[in-house]
Short mmCIF file of C-alpha atoms and ligand atoms in Angstrom, two decimals:
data_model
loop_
_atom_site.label_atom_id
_atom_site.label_comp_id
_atom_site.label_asym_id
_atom_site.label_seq_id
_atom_site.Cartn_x
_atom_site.Cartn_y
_atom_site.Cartn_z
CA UNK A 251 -25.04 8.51 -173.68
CA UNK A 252 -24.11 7.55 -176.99
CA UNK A 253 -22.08 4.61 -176.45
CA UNK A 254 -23.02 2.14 -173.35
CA UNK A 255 -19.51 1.58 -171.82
CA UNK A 256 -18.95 -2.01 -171.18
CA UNK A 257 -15.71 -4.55 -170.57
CA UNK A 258 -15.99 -7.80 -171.59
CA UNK A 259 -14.39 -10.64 -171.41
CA UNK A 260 -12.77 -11.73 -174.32
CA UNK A 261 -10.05 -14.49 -173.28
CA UNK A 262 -10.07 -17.98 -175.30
CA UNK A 263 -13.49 -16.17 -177.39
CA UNK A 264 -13.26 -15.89 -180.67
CA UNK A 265 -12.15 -12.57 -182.54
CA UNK A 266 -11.90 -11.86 -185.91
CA UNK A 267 -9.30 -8.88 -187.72
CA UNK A 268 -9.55 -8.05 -190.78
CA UNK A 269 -6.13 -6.63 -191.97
CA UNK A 270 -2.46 -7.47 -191.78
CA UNK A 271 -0.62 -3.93 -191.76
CA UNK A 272 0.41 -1.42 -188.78
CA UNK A 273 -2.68 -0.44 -187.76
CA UNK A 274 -3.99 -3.93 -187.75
CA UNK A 275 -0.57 -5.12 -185.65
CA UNK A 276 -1.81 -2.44 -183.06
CA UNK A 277 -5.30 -3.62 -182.67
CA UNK A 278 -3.99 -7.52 -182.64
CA UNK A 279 -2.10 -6.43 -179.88
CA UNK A 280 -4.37 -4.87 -177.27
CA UNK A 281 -7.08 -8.03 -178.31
CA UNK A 282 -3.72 -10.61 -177.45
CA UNK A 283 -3.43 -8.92 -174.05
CA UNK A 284 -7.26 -9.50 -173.76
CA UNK A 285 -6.39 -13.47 -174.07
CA UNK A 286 -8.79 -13.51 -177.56
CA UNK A 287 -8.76 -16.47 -179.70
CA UNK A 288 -7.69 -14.07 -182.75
CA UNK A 289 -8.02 -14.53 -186.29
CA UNK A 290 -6.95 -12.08 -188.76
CA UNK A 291 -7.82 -11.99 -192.29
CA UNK A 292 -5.89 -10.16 -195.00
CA UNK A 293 -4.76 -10.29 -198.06
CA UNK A 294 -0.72 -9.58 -197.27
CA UNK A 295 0.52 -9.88 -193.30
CA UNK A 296 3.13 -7.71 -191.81
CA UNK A 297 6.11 -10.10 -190.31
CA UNK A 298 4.92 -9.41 -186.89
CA UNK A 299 2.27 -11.86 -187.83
CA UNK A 300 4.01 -14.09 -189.66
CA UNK A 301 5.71 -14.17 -186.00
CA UNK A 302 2.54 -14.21 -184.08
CA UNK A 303 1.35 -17.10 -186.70
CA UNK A 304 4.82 -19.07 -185.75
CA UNK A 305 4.06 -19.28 -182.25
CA UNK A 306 0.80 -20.50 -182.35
CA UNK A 307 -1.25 -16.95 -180.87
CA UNK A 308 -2.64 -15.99 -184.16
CA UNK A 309 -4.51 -17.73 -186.62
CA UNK A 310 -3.71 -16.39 -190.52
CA UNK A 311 -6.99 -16.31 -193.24
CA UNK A 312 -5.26 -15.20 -196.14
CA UNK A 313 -7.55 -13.73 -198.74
CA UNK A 314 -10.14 -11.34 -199.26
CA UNK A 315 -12.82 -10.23 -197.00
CA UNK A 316 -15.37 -13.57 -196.48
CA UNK A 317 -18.04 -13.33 -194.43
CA UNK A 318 -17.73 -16.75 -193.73
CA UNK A 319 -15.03 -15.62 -191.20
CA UNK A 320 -17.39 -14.08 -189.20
CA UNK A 321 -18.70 -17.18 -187.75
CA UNK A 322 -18.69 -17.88 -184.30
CA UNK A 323 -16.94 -14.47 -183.47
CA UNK A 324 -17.64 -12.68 -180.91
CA UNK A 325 -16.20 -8.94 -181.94
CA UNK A 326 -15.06 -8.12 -185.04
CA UNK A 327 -12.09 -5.50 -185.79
CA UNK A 328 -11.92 -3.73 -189.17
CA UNK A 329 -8.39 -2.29 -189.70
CA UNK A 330 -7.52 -2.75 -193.71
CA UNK A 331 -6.32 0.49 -195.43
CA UNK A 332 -9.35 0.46 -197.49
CA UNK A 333 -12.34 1.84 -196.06
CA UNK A 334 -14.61 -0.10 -198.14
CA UNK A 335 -13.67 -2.93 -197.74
CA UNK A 336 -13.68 -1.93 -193.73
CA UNK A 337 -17.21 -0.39 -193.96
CA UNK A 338 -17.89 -3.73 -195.45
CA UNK A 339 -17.22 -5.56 -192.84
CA UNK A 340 -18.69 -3.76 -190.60
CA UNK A 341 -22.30 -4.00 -192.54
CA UNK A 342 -21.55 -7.77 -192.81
CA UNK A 343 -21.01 -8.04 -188.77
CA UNK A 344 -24.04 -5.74 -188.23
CA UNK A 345 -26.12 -8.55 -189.73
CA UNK A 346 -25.09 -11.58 -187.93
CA UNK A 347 -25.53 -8.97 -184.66
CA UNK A 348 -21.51 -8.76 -184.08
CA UNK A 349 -20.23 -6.02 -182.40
CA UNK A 350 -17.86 -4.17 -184.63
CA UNK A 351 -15.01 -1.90 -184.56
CA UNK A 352 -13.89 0.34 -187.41
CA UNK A 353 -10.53 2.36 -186.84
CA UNK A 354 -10.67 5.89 -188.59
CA UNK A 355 -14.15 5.70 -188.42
CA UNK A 356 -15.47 4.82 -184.83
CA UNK A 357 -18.41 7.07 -185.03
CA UNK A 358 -19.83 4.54 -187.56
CA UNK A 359 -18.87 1.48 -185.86
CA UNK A 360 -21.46 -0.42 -183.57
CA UNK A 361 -18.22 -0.62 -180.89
CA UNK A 362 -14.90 1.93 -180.25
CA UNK A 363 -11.88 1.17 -178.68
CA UNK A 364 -11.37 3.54 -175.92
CA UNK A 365 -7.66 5.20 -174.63
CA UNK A 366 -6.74 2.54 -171.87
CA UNK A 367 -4.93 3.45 -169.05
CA UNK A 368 -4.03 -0.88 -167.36
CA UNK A 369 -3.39 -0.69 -164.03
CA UNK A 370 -4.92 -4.17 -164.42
CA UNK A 371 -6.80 -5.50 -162.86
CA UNK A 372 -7.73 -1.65 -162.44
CA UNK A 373 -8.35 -0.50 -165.90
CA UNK A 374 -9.27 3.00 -166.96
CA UNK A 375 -11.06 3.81 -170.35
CA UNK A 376 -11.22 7.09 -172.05
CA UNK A 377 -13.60 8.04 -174.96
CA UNK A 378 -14.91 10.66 -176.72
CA UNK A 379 -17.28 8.84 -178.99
CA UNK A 380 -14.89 9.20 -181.76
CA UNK A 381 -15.32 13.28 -181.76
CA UNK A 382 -11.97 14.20 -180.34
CA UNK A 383 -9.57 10.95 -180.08
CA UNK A 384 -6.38 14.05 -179.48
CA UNK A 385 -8.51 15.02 -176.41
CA UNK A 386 -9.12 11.16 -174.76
CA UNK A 387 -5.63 10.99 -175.63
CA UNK A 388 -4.41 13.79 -173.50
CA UNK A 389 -6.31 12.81 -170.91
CA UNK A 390 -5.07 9.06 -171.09
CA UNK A 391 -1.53 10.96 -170.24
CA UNK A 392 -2.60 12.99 -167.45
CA UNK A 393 -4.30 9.84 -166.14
CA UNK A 394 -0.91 7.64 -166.66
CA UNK A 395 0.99 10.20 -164.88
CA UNK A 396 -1.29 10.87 -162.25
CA UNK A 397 -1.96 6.87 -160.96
CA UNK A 398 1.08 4.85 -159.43
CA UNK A 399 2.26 1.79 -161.31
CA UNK A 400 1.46 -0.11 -158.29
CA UNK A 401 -2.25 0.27 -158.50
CA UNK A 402 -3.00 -3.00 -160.32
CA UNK A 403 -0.94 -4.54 -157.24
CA UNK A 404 -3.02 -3.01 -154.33
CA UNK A 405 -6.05 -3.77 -156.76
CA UNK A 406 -4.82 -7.88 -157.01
CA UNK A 407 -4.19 -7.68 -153.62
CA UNK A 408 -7.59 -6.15 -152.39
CA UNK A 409 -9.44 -8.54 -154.81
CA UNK A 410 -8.17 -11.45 -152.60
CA UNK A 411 -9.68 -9.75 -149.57
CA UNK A 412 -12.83 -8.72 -150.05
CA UNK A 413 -14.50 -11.78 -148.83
CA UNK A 414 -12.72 -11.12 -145.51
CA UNK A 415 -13.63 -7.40 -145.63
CA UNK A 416 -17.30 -8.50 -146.25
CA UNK A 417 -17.21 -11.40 -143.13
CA UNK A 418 -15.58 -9.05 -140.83
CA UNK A 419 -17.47 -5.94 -141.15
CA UNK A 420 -21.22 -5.96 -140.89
CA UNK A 421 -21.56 -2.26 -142.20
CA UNK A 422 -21.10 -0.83 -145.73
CA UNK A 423 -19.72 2.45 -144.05
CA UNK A 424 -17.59 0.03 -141.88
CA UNK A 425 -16.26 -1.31 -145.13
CA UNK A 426 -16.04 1.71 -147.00
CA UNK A 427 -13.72 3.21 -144.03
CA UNK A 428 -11.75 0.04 -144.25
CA UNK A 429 -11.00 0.27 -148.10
CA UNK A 430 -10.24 4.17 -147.49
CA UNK A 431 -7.43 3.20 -145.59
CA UNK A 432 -6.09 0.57 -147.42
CA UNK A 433 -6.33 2.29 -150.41
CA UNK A 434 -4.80 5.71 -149.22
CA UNK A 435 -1.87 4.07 -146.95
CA UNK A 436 1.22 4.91 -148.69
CA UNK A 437 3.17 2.13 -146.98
CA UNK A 438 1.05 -0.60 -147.86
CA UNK A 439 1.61 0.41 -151.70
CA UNK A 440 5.05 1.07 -151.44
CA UNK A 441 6.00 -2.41 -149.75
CA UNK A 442 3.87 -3.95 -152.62
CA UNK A 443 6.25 -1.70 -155.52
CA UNK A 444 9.20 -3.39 -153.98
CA UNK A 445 7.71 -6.86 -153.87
CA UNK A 446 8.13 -7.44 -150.36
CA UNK A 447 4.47 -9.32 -149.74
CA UNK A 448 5.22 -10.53 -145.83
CA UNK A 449 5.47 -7.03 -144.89
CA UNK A 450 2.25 -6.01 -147.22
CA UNK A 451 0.58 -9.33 -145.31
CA UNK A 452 1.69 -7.77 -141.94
CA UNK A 453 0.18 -4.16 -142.82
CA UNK A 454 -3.42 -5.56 -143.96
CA UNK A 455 -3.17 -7.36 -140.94
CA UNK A 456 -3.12 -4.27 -139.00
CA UNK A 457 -5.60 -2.51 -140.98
CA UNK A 458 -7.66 -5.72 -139.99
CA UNK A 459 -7.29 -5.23 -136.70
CA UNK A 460 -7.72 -1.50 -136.22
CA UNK A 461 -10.35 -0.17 -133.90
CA UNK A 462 -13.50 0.58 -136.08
CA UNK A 463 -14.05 4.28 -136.17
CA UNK A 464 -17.11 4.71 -134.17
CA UNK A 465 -17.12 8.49 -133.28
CA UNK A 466 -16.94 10.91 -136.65
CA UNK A 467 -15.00 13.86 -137.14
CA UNK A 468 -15.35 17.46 -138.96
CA UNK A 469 -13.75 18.99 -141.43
CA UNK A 470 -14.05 23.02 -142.42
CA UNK A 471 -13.23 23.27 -146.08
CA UNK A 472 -12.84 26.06 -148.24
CA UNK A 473 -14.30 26.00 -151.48
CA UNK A 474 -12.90 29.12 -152.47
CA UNK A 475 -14.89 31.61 -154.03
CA UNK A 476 -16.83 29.72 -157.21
CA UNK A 477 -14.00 28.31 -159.92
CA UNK A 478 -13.77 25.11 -159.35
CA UNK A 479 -10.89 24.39 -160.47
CA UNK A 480 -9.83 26.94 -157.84
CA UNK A 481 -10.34 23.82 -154.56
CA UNK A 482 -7.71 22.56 -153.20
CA UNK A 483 -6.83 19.10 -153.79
CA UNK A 484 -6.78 18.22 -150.39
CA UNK A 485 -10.25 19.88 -150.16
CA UNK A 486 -11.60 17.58 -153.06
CA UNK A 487 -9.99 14.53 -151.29
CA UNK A 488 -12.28 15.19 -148.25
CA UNK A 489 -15.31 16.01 -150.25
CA UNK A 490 -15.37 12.89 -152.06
CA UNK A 491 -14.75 10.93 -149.05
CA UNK A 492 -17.70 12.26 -146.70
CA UNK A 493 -20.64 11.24 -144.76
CA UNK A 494 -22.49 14.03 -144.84
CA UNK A 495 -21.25 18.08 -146.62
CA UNK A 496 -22.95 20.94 -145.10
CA UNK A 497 -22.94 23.83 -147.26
CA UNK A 498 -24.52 27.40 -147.87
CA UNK A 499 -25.01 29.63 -150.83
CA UNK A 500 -21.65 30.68 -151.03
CA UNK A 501 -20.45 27.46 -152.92
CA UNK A 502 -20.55 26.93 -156.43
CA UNK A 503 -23.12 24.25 -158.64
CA UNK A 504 -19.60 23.68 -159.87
CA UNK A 505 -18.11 22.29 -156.47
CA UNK A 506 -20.98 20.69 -155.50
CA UNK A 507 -20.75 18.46 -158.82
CA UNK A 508 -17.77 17.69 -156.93
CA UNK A 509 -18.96 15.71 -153.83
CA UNK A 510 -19.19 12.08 -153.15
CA UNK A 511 -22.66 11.26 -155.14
CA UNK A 512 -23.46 9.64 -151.86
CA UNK A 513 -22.89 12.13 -149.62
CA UNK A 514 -25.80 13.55 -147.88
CA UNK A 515 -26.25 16.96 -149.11
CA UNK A 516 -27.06 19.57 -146.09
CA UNK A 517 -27.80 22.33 -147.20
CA UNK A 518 -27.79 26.15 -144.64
CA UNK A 519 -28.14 29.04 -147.02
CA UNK A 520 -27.14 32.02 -145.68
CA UNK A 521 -26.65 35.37 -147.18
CA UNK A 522 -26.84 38.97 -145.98
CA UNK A 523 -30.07 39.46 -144.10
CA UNK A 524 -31.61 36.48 -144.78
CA UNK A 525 -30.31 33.89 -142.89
CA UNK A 526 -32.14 30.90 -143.03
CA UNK A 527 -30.81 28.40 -140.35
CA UNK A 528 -29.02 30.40 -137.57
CA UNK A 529 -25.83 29.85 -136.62
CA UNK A 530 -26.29 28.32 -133.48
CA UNK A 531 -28.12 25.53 -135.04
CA UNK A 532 -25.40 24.84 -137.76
CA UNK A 533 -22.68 24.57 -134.43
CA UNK A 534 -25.48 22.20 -133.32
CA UNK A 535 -25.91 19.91 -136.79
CA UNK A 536 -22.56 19.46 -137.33
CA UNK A 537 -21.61 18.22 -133.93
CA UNK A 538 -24.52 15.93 -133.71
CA UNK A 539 -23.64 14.34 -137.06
CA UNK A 540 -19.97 13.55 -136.25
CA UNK A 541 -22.22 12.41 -132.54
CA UNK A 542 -23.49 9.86 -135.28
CA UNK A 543 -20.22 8.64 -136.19
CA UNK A 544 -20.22 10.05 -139.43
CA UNK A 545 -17.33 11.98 -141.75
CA UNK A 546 -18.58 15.49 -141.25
CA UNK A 547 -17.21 18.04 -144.03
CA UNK A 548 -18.48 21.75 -143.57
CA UNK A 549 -18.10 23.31 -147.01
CA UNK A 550 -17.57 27.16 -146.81
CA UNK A 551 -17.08 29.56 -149.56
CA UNK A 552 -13.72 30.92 -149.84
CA UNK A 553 -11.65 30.56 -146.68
CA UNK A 554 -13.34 29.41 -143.99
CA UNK A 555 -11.27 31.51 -141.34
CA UNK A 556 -12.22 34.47 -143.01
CA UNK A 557 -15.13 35.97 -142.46
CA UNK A 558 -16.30 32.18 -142.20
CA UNK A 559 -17.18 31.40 -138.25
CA UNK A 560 -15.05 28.93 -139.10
CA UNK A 561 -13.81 29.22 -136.09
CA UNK A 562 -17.14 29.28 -134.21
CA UNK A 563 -18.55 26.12 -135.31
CA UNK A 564 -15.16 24.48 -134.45
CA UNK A 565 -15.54 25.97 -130.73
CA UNK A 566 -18.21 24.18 -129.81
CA UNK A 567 -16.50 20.56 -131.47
CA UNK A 568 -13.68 21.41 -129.23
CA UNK A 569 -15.99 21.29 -126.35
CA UNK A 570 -16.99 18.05 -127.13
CA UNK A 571 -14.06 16.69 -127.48
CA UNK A 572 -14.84 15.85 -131.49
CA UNK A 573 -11.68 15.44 -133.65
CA UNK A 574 -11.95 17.99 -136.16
CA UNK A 575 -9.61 19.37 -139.06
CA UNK A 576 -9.64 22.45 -141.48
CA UNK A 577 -8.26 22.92 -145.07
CA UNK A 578 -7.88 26.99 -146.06
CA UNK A 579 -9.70 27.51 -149.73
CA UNK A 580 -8.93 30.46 -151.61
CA UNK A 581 -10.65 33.94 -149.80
CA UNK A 582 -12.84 36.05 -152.39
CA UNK A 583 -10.20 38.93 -151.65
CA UNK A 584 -7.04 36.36 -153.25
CA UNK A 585 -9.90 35.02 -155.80
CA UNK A 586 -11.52 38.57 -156.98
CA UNK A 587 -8.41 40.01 -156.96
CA UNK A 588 -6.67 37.47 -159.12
CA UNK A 589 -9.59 37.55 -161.72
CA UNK A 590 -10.21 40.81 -162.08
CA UNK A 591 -6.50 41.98 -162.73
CA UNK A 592 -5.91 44.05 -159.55
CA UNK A 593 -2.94 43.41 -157.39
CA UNK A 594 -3.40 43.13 -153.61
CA UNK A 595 -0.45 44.86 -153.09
CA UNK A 596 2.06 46.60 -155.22
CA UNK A 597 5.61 47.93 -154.53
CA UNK A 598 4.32 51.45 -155.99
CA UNK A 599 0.70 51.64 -154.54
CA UNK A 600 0.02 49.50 -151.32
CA UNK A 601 2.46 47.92 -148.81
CA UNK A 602 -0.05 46.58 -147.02
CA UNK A 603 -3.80 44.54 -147.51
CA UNK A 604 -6.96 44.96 -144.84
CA UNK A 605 -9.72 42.50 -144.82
CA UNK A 606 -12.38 44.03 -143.52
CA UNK A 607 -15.80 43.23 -143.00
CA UNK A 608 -18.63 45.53 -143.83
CA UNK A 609 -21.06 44.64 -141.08
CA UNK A 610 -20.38 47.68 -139.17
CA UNK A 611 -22.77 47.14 -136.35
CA UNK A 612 -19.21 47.42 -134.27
CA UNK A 613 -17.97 50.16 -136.73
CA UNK A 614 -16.21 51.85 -133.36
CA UNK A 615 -13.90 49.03 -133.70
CA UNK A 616 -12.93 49.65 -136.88
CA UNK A 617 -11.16 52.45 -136.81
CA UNK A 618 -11.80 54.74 -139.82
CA UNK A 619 -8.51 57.08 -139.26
CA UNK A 620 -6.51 53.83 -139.97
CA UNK A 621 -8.55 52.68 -142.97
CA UNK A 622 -8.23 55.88 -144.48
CA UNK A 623 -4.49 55.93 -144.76
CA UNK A 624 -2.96 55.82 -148.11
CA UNK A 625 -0.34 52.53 -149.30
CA UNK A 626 -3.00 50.35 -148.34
CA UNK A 627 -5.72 48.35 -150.03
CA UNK A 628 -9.00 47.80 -148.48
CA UNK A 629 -10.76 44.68 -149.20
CA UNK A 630 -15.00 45.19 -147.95
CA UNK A 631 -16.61 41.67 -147.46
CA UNK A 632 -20.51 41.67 -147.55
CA UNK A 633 -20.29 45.96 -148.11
CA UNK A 634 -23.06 46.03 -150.55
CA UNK A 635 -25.65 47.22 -148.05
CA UNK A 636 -22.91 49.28 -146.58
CA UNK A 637 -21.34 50.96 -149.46
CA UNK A 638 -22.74 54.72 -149.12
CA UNK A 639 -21.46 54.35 -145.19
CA UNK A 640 -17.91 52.99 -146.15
CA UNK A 641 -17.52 55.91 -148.72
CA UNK A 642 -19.23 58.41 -145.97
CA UNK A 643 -16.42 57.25 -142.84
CA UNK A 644 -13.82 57.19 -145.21
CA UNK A 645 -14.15 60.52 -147.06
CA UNK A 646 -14.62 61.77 -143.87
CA UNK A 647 -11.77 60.42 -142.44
CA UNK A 648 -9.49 62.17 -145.11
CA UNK A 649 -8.99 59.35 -148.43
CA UNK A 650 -9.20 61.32 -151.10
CA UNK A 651 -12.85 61.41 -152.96
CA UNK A 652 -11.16 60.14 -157.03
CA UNK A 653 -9.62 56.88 -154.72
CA UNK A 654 -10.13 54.32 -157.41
CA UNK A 655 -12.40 51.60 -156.36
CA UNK A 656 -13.61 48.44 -157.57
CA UNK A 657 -16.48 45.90 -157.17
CA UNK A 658 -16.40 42.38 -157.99
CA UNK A 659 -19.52 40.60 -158.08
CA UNK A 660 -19.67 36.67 -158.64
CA UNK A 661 -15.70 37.17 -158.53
CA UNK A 662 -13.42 33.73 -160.33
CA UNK A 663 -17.03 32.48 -162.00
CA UNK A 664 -18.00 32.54 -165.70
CA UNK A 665 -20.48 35.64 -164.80
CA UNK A 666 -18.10 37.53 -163.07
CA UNK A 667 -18.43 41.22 -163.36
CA UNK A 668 -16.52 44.52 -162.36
CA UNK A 669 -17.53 47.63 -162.14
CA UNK A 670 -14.83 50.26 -161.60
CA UNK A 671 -14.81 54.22 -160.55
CA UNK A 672 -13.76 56.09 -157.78
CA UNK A 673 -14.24 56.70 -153.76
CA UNK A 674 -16.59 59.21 -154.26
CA UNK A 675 -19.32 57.18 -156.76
CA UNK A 676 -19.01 53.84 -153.96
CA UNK A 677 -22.67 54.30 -153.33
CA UNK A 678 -23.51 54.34 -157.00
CA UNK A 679 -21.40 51.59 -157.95
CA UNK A 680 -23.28 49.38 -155.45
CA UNK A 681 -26.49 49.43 -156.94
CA UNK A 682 -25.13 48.19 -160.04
CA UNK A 683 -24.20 45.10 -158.49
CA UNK A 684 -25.64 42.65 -156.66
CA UNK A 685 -24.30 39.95 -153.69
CA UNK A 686 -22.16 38.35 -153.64
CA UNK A 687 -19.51 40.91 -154.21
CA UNK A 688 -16.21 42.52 -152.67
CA UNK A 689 -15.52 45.90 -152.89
CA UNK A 690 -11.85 46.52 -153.09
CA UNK A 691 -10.65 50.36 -152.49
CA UNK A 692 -7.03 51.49 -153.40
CA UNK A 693 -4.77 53.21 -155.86
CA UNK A 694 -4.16 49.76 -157.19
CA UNK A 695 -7.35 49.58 -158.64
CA UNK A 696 -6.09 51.25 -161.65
CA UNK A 697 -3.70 48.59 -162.65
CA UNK A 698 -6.52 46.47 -163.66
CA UNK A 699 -6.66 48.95 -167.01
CA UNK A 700 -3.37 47.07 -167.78
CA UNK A 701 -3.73 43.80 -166.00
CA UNK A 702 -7.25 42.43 -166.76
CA UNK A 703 -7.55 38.87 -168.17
CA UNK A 704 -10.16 37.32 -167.51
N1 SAH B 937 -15.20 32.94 -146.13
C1 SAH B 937 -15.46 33.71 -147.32
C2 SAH B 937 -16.17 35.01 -147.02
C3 SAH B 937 -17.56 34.84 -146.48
S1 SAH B 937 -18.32 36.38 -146.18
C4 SAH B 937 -14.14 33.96 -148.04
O1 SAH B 937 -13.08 33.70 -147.50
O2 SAH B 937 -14.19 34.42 -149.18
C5 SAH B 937 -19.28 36.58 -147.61
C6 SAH B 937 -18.76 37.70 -148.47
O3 SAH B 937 -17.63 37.27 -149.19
C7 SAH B 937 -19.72 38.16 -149.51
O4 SAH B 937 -20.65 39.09 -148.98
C8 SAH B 937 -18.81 38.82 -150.50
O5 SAH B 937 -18.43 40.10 -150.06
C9 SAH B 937 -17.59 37.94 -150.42
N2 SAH B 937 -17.56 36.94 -151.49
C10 SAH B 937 -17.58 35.61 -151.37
N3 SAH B 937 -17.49 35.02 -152.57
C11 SAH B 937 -17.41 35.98 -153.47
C12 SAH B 937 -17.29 36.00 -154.89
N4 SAH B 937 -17.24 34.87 -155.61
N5 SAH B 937 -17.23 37.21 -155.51
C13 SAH B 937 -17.29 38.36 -154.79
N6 SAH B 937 -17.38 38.38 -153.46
C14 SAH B 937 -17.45 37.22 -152.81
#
């Protein structure tokens, strides 16, 4: 960390500014809305200061540079045209132990002025140490765009409760679930934007008074299959708000960077033959948590109603009457697919997609005279260790042996790879990747030769 971040107080303390122009105006300002007792030095003052001056908020040193005007200050801006005189300044703060600022040069300044996003009293600062002020800048508007004006409202108004909150519930997770829902009830903030504050009274009041949750709930979520940036928002909502995430091998370093840094982390690896807490036991975990009372979020890779037992672990929460929820992620079939350039489907190759699993234990059920049809595209999950029996059924079922084919290993993430041939090298291909990986047979394997990306 090379700059400690840190908001201070600045109201009625003095501040000095050395510089009268544009940039100077700007930085007067922001320190104005801070409530400083502001002085600005320069040797010529733009008329907004002359203005300022006029109506008492400013206090004028005309001249140059003294470092006599750096007593009893408590931050110093340095925003003259001349960056001598600025880095001046600057030295002659560092000495009396002043916190500076220098504008075109914040990497040498002792203090920067971040991008500000004021939803006061909810304030959001944005810096990049002075490396890449276009970047904190473009991320200032995405920030502005993406956080209601009435923010600093529900913020005012939550300030004046938190005593109340504290008094009224013993528990921090008590209090935590209370926030939650004040913060996230759209028509408490929307009866603040229009002003109306006996209705806003009346709502708190009701969030008062609302039974305590005691009994927790469970969420599947799909993480998709590794990309972060490839979780749903409402997934992301429910990861940072958990109790407790249970997750396997299947989800990405990059999601888990994700959860609520509080969260207890849970996790049940499992992968092909090597499955390390059965499922029976994960059922079990996930209804005794929620049993505990707490927010339950079972993090799957991909989708978890494919190929997820998504649907198994929610069987047994249904038994017990536990209130649970699910949010679809991205399958590795969409996912893999997408990244590797190969259409699912295709007007001129496939008018239909199979998911099918390669676990073929109950291979009778699968039905190899339908797989082996053509206008299709097959799409093996966990195949690997069945890739020379896939090819085997389905040659022998009549697709025809130069069937393009394609695996995907590590499919959406930075390492993805593909490997590409046809039907009758499946086996082959397979040892030259490793799990996790899709393989994904079809005529529209050969757009990819056009269509890759990524
Ligand atoms: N619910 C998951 C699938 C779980 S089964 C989903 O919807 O995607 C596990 C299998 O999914 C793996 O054996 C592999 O075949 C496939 N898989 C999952 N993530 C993958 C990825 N990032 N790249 C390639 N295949 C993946």
């Amino acid at each position: 960390m090379e700059y400690f971040p840190l908001f201070c107080r600045l109201q009625g303390k003095r501040c000095l500014l050395v510089g009268g122009g544009e940039v100077a105006e700007r930085k007067a300002r922001l320190l104005l809305a801070a409530g400083a007792d502001l002085h600005v030095g320069a040797l010529n003052f733009s008329a907004a200061f002359h203005q300022w001056a006029q109506q008492g908020k400013v206090t004028l040193l005309q001249g140059s540079f003294n470092t006599c005007w750096l007593s009893d200050c408590w931050l110093v801006v340095a925003a003259t045209d001349n960056d001598q005189v600025n880095q001046h300044v600057a030295d002659a703060a560092d000495a009396r132990r002043i916190f500076c600022n220098l504008v075109d040069a914040p990497a040498q300044a002792s203090a920067i002025m971040p991008s500000i996003i004021d939803r006061s009293p909810l304030m959001i600062a944005v810096s990049s140490g002075g490396r890449a002020p276009v970047l904190a800048r473009l991320l200032r508007e995405k920030l502005e765009a993406m956080l209601p004006q009435h923010l600093g409202q529900l913020a005012r108004l939550a300030g004046t409760l938190r005593a109340r909150v504290k008094k009224q519930f013993a528990s921090v997770s008590q209090r935590r679930h209370f926030w939650e829902r004040f913060f996230s009830s759209d028509r408490l903030a929307q009866t603040l934007a229009n002003g109306d504050m006996a209705r806003a009274n009346d709502l708190t009041e009701t969030l008062f008074n609302a039974a305590p949750e005691t009994h927790g709930d469970v969420t599947l979520v799909g993480a998709g299959p590794g990309d972060a940036g490839l979780l749903t928002l409402k997934g992301l909502q429910h990861i940072q708000q958990a109790d407790v995430i249970v997750y396997d091998r299947l989800v990405s370093e990059e999601i888990l960077n994700l959860v609520r840094r509080d969260a207890e982390r849970v996790f049940v690896g499992k992968r092909a033959g090597d499955h390390c807490v059965p499922q029976a036991q994960i059922n079990q975990l996930l209804l005794e948590q929620a049993q505990r009372g707490k927010r339950v979020v079972r993090l799957k890779g991909g989708d978890p109603f494919i190929f997820g037992r998504g649907g198994e672990e929610l069987e047994l929460l249904a038994r017990h009457h536990i209130p649970f929820s699910v949010v679809p992620g991205i399958t590795a079939a969409s996912g893999c697919a997408a990244y590797s350039g190969i259409p699912l489907t295709h007007r001129d190759h496939a008018q239909s997609v199979r998911l099918v699993t390669g676990h073929l234990q109950h291979e009778g059920r699968l039905g190899w005279q339908k797989l082996a049809a053509d206008q299709q595209t097959l799409v093996f999950y966990m195949g690997l260790a069945q890739a020379s029996e896939i090819q085997h059924q389905l040659l022998q079922h009549g697709m025809r042996a130069d069937m393009p084919v394609a695996l995907v290993e590590n499919g959406t993430r930075t390492d993805q790879r593909v490997v590409t041939g046809t039907l009758i090298q499946l086996d082959e291909l397979s040892r030259q990747v490793t799990s996790p990986s899709l393989i994904i047979v079809g005529s529209v394997v050969s757009l990819r030769d056009t269509l890759r990306w990524f």
